[in-house]
Short mmCIF file of C-alpha atoms and ligand atoms in Angstrom, two decimals:
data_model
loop_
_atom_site.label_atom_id
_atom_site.label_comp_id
_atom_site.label_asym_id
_atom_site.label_seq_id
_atom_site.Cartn_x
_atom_site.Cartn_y
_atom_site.Cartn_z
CA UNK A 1153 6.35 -18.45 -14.75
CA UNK A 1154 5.74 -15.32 -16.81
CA UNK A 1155 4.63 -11.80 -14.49
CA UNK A 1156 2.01 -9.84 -14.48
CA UNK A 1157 2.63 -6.42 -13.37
CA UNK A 1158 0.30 -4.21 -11.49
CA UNK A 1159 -0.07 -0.88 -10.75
CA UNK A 1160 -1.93 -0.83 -7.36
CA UNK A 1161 -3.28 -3.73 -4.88
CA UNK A 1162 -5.74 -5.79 -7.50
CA UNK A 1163 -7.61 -8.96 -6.13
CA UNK A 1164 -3.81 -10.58 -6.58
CA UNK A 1165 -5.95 -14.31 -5.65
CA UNK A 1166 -6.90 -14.55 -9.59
CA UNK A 1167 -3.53 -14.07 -10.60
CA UNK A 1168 -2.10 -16.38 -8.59
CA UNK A 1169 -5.25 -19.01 -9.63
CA UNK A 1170 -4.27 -18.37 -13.15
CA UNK A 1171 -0.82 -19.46 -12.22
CA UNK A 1172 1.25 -16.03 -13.27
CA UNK A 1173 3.83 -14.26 -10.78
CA UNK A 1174 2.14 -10.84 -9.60
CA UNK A 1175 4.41 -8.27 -9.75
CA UNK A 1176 3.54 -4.43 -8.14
CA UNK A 1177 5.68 -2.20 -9.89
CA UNK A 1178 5.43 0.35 -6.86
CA UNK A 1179 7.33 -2.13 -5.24
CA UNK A 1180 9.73 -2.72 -7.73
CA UNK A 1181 10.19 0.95 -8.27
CA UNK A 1182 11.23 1.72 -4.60
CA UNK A 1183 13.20 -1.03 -4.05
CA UNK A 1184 15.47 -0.45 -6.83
CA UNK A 1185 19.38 0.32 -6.17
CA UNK A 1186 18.92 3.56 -7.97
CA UNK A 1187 14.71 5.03 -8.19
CA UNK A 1188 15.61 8.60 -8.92
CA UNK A 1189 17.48 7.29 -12.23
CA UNK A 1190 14.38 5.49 -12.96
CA UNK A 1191 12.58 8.73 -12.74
CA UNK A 1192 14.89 10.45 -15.02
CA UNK A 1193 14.79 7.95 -17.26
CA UNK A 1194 10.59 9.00 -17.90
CA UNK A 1195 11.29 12.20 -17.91
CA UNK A 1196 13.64 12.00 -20.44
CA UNK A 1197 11.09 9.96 -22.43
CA UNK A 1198 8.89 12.90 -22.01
CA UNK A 1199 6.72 12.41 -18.82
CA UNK A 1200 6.17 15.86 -17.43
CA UNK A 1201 8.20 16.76 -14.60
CA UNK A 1202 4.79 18.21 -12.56
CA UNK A 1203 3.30 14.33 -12.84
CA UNK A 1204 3.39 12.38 -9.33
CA UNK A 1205 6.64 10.33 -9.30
CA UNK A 1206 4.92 7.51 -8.81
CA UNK A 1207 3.53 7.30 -11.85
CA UNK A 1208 7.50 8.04 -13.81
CA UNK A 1209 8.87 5.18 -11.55
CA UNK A 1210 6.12 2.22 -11.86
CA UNK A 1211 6.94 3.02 -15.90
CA UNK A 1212 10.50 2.98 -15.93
CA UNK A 1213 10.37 -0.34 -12.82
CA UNK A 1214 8.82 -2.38 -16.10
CA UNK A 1215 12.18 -2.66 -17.86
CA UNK A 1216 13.16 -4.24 -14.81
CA UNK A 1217 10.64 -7.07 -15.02
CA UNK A 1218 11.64 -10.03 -17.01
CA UNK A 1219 9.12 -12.58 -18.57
CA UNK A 1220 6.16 -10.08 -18.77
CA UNK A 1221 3.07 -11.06 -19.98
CA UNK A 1222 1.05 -8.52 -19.26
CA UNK A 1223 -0.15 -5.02 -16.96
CA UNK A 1224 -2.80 -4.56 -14.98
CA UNK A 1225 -3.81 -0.55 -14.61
CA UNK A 1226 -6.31 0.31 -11.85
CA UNK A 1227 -7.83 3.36 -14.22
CA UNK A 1228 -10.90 3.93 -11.55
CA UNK A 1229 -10.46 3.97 -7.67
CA UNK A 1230 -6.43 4.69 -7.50
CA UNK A 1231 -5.33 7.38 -10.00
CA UNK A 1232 -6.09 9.17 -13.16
CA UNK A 1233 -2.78 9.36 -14.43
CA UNK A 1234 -2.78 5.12 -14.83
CA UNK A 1235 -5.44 5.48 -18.03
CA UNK A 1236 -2.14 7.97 -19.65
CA UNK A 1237 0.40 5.51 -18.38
CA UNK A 1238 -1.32 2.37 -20.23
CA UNK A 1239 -1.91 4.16 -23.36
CA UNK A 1240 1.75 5.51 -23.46
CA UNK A 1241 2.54 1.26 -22.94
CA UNK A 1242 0.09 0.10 -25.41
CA UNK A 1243 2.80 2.13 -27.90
CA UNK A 1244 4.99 -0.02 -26.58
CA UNK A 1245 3.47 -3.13 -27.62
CA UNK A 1246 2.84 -4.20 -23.61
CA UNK A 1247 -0.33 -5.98 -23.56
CA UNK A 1248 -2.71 -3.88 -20.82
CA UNK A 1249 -5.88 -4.70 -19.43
CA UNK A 1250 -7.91 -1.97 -17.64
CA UNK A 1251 -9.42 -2.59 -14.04
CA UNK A 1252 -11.77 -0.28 -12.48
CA UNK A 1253 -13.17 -0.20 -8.51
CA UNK A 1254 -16.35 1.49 -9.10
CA UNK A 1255 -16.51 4.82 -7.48
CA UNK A 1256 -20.08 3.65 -6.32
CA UNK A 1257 -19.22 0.44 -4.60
CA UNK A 1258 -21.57 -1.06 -5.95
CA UNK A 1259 -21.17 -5.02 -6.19
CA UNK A 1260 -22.34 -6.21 -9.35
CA UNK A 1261 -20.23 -3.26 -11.35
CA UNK A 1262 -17.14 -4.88 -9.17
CA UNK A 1263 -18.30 -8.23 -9.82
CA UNK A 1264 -18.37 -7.62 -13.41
CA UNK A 1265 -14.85 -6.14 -13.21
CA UNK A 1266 -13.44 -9.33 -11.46
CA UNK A 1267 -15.41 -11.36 -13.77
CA UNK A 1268 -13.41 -9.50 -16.79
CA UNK A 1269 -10.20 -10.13 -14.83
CA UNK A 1270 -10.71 -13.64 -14.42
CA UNK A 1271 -11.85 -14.41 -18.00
CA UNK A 1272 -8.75 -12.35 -19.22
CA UNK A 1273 -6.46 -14.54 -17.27
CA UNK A 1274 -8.24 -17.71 -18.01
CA UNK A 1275 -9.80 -18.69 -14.78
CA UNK A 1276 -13.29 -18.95 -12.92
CA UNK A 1277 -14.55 -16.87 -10.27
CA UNK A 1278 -14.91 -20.49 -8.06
CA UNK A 1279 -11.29 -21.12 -8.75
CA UNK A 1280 -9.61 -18.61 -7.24
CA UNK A 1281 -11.42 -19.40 -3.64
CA UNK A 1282 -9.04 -22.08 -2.68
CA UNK A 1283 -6.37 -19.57 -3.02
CA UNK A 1284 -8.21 -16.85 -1.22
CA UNK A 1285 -8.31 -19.03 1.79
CA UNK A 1286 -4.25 -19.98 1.40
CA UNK A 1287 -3.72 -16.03 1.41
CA UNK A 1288 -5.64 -15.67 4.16
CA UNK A 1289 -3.58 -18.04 6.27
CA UNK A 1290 -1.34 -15.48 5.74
CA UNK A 1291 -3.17 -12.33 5.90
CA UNK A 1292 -3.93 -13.74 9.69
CA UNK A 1293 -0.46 -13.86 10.29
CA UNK A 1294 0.18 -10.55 9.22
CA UNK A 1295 -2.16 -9.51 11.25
CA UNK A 1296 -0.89 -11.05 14.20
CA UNK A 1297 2.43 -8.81 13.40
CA UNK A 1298 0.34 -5.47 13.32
CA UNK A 1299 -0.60 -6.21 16.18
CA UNK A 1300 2.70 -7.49 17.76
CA UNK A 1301 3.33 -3.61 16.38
CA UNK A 1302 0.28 -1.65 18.52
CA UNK A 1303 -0.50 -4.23 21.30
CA UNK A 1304 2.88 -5.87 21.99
CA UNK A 1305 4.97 -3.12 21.15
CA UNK A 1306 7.69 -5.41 19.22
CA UNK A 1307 7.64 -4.04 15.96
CA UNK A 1308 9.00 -0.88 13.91
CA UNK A 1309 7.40 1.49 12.08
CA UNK A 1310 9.22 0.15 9.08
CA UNK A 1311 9.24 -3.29 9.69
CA UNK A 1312 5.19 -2.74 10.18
CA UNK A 1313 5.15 -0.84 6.91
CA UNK A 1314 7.89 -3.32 4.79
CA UNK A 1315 5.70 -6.48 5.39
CA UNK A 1316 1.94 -5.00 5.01
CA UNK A 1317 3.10 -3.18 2.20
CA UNK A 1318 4.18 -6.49 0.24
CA UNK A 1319 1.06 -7.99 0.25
CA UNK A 1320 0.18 -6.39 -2.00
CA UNK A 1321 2.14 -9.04 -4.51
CA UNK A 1322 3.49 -11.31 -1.86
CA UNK A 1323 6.93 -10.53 -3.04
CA UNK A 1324 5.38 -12.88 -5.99
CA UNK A 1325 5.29 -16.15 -4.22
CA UNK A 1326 3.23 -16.78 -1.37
CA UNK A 1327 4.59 -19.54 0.10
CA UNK A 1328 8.32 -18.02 0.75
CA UNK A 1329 6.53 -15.49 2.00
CA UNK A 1330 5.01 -17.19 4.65
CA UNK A 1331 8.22 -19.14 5.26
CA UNK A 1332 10.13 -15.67 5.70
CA UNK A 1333 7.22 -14.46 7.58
CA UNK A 1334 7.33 -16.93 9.88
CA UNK A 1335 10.31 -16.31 11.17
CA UNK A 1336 9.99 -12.69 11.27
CA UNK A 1337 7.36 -13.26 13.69
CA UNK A 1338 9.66 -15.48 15.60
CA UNK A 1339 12.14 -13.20 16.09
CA UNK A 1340 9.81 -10.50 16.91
CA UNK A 1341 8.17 -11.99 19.39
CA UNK A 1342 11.41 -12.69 21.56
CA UNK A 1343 12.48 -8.72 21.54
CA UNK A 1344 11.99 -6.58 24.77
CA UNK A 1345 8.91 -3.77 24.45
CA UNK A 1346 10.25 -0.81 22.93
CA UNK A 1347 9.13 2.65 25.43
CA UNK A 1348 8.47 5.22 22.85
CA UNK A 1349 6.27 8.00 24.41
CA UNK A 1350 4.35 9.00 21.30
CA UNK A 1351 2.23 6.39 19.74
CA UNK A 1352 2.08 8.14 15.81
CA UNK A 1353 -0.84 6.79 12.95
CA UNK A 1354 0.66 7.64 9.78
CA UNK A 1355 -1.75 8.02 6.75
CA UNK A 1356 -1.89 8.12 3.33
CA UNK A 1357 -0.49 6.44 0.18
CA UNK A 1358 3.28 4.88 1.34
CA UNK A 1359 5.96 6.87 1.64
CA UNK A 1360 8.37 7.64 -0.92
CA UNK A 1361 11.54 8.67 1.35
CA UNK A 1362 12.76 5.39 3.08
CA UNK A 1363 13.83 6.96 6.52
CA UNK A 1364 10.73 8.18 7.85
CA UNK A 1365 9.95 5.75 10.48
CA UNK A 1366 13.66 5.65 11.38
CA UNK A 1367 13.73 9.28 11.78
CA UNK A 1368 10.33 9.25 13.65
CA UNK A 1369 11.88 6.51 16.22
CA UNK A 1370 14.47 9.13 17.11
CA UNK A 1371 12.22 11.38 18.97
CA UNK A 1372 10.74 9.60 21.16
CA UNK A 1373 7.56 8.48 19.14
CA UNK A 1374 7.24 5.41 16.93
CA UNK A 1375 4.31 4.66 13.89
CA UNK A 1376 1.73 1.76 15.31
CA UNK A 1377 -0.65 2.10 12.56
CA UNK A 1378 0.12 2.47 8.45
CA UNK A 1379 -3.46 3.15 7.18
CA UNK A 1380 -3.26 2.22 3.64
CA UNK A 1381 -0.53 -0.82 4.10
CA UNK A 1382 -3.22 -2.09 6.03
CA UNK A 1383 -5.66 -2.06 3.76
CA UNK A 1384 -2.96 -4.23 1.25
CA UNK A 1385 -3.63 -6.62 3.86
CA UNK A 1386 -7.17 -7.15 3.45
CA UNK A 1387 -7.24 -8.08 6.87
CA UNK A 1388 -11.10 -6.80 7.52
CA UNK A 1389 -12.14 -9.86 5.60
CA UNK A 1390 -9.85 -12.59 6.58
CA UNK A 1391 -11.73 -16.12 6.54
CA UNK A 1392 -14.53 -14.56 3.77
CA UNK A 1393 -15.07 -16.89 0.71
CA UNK A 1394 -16.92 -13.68 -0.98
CA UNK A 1395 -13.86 -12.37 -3.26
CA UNK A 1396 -16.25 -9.75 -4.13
CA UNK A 1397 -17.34 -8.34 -0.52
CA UNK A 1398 -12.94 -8.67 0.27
CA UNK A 1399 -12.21 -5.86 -2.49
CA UNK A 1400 -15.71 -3.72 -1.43
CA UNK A 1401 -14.31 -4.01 2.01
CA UNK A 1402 -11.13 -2.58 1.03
CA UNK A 1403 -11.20 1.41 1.36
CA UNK A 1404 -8.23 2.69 -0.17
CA UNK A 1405 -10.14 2.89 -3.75
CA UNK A 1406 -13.25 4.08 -2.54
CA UNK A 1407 -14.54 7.82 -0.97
CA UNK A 1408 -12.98 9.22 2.18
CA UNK A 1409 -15.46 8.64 3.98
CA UNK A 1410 -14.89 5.13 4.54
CA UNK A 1411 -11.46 5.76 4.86
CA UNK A 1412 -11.91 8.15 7.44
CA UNK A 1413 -14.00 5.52 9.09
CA UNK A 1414 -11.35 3.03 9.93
CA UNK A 1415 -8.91 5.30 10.62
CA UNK A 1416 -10.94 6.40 13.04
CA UNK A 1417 -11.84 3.13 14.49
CA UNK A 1418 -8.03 2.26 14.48
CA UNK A 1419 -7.05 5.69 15.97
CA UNK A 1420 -9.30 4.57 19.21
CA UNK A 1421 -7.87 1.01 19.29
CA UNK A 1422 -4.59 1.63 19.05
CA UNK A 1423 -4.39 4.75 21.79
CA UNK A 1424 -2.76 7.04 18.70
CA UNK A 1425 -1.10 10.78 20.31
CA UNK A 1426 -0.76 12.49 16.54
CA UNK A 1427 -1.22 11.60 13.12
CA UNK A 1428 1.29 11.99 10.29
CA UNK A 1429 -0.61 12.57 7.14
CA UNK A 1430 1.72 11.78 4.09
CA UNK A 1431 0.48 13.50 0.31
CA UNK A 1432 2.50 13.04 -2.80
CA UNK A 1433 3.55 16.26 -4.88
CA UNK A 1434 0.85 16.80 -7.82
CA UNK A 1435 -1.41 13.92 -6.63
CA UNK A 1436 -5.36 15.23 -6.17
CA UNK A 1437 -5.63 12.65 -2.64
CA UNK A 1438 -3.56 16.08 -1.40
CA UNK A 1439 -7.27 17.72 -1.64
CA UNK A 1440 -8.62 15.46 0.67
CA UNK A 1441 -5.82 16.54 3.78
CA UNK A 1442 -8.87 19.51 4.26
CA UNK A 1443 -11.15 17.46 5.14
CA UNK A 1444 -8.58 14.75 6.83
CA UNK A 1445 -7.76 17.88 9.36
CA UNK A 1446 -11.03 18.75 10.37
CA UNK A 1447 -12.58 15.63 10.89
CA UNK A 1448 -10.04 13.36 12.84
CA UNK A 1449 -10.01 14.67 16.37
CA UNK A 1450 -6.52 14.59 16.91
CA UNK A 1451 -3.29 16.54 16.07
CA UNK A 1452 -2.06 16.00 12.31
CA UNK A 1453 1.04 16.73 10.68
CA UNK A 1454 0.91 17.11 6.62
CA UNK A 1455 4.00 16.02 4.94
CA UNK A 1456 4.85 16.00 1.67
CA UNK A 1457 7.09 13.69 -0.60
CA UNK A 1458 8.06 14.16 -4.24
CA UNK A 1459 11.28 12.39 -5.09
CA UNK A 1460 12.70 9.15 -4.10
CA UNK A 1461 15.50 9.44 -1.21
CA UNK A 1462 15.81 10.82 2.52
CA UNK A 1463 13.71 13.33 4.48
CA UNK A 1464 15.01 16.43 3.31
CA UNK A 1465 15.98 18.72 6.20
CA UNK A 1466 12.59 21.35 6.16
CA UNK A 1467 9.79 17.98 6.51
CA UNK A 1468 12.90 16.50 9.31
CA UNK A 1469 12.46 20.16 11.18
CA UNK A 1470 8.49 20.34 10.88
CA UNK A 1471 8.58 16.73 12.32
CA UNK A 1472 10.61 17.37 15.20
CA UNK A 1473 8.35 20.52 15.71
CA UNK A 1474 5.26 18.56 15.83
CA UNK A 1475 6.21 16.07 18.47
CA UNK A 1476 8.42 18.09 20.22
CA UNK A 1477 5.08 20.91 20.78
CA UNK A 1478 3.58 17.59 22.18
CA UNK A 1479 6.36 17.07 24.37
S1 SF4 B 754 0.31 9.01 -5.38
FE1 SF4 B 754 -1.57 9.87 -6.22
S2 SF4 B 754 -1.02 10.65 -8.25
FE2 SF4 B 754 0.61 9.24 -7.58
S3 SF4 B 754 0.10 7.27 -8.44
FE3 SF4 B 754 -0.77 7.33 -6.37
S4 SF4 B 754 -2.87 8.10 -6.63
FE4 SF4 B 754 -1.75 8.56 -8.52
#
């Protein structure tokens, strides 16, 4: 089955329908045995060192990707840099098709975009319904695991994080996802409560340093809520046929104030103490922490990531700061 790599959450139902393996490179970039070599590896190419290192690592994560067929770049609604990234690919012979969320929401400019998708894939816009309703089978199970995370209190920050996050792609095959999902769920559901006094909402694109919600889980607090991982989820429109409505739904693309919205909503619901607001280095959603700050209502901590790797020490101290001035 040949790939089709992606470089943020697309309506992944069409590729799927059109019978290719999705593949989000963010995914692939993280999880490698070695991502700070991968970033090297772009800047030695000639990608400027003050470029997010997302951007370095979802190019390098392609030579990792065998059978490619093609990329998907979301130029409008994720990030500016993507329109450099596909032309610097296009040199490279990698066939690249543009998708845009329209900054305005508006449906028929979206519908016209997943139109384009489909007929660029070779499938219908009825087509792909069958498989919206398998993934959201799914999506309901996930679900049910966020909430085993904020209502049951079974579930890590990471563990919350790890399986939200890869819905984004399904790890590329939906149905041993489920099957490994299942039994996730199963074993979750015969822990013991964990006791953690602080109940922490952590915001924001992913993380890049892989021990955050460890580290978090060692004072006394643990994350119940991962905004954007969420969102992957599409779990505000589970059991909706309209594929359209499901990626209008979806805020992460769209202005902050929708965002702000349902973080707000889930900030309420879940009983959330303090907020951990996560910005990558040189990427402009760091403008929005001003108006994050003022307008949530409850104590936020700004971090901020660059590299691939640990917590360094300073963002470990400010941490332990935060909650401990809560203590
Ligand atoms: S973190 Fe920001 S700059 Fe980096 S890829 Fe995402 S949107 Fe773009």
């Amino acid at each position: 089955m040949k790939k089709i790599g992606f470089t943020t959450s697309v309506p992944v139902e069409i590729i799927f329908s059109a019978k290719f393996k999705p593949v989000d490179l963010n995914n692939i970039f993280v999880s490698n045995n070695n991502p700070l070599q991968l970033v090297d590896n772009a800047e030695n190419i000639g990608f400027p060192r003050n470029i997010c290192t997302w951007i370095k690592g979802i190019y390098s994560a392609l030579s990792y990707v065998e059978d490619l067929h093609s990329i998907i770049g979301v130029v409008e609604g994720d990030c500016s840099n993507t329109r450099a990234l596909i032309e610097v690919l296009k040199l490279k012979d990698i066939e690249c098709f543009s998708f845009s969320y329209p900054n305005s929401k508006n449906y028929d400019f979206l519908k016209n975009e997943i139109i384009n998708l489909c007929s660029f894939l070779g499938v219908s816009l009825s087509e792909i319904i069958n498989v919206k309703r398998n993934l959201d089978v799914i999506r309901k199970k996930l679900a049910y695991l966020d909430e085993l995370t904020w209502k049951s209190n079974k579930v890590t920050g990471w563990e919350n994080h790890l399986w939200q996050v890869s819905s984004s792609d399904f790890n590329g095959d939906y149905n041993l996802f489920e099957e490994k999902l299942d039994d996730m769920i199963s074993t979750i559901e015969k822990r013991d409560e964990f006791k953690q006094k602080f109940r922490i909402g952590y915001i924001g694109v992913p993380p890049i340093m892989c021990d955050l919600y460890d580290f978090i889980e060692t004072l006394n607090a643990r994350v119940v809520y991962n905004e954007v991982q969420r969102q992957f989820t599409m779990a505000d429109s589970i059991g909706m046929d309209d594929i359209v409505e499901t990626y209008r739904q979806f805020t992460y693309p769209y202005d902050l104030h929708g965002r702000l919205k349902d973080i707000k909503e889930q900030i309420k619901k879940r009983e959330i103490d303090l907020v951990v607001h996560y910005t990558q280095a040189f990427c402009f959603r760091g403008i929005e922490d001003i108006i994050i700050r003022k307008e949530l209502g409850v104590p936020v901590l700004t971090i901020e990531g660059d590299r691939p790797g640990n917590l360094d020490s300073r963002t470990k101290l400010r941490i332990e700061s935060f909650i401990d001035m809560f203590s």
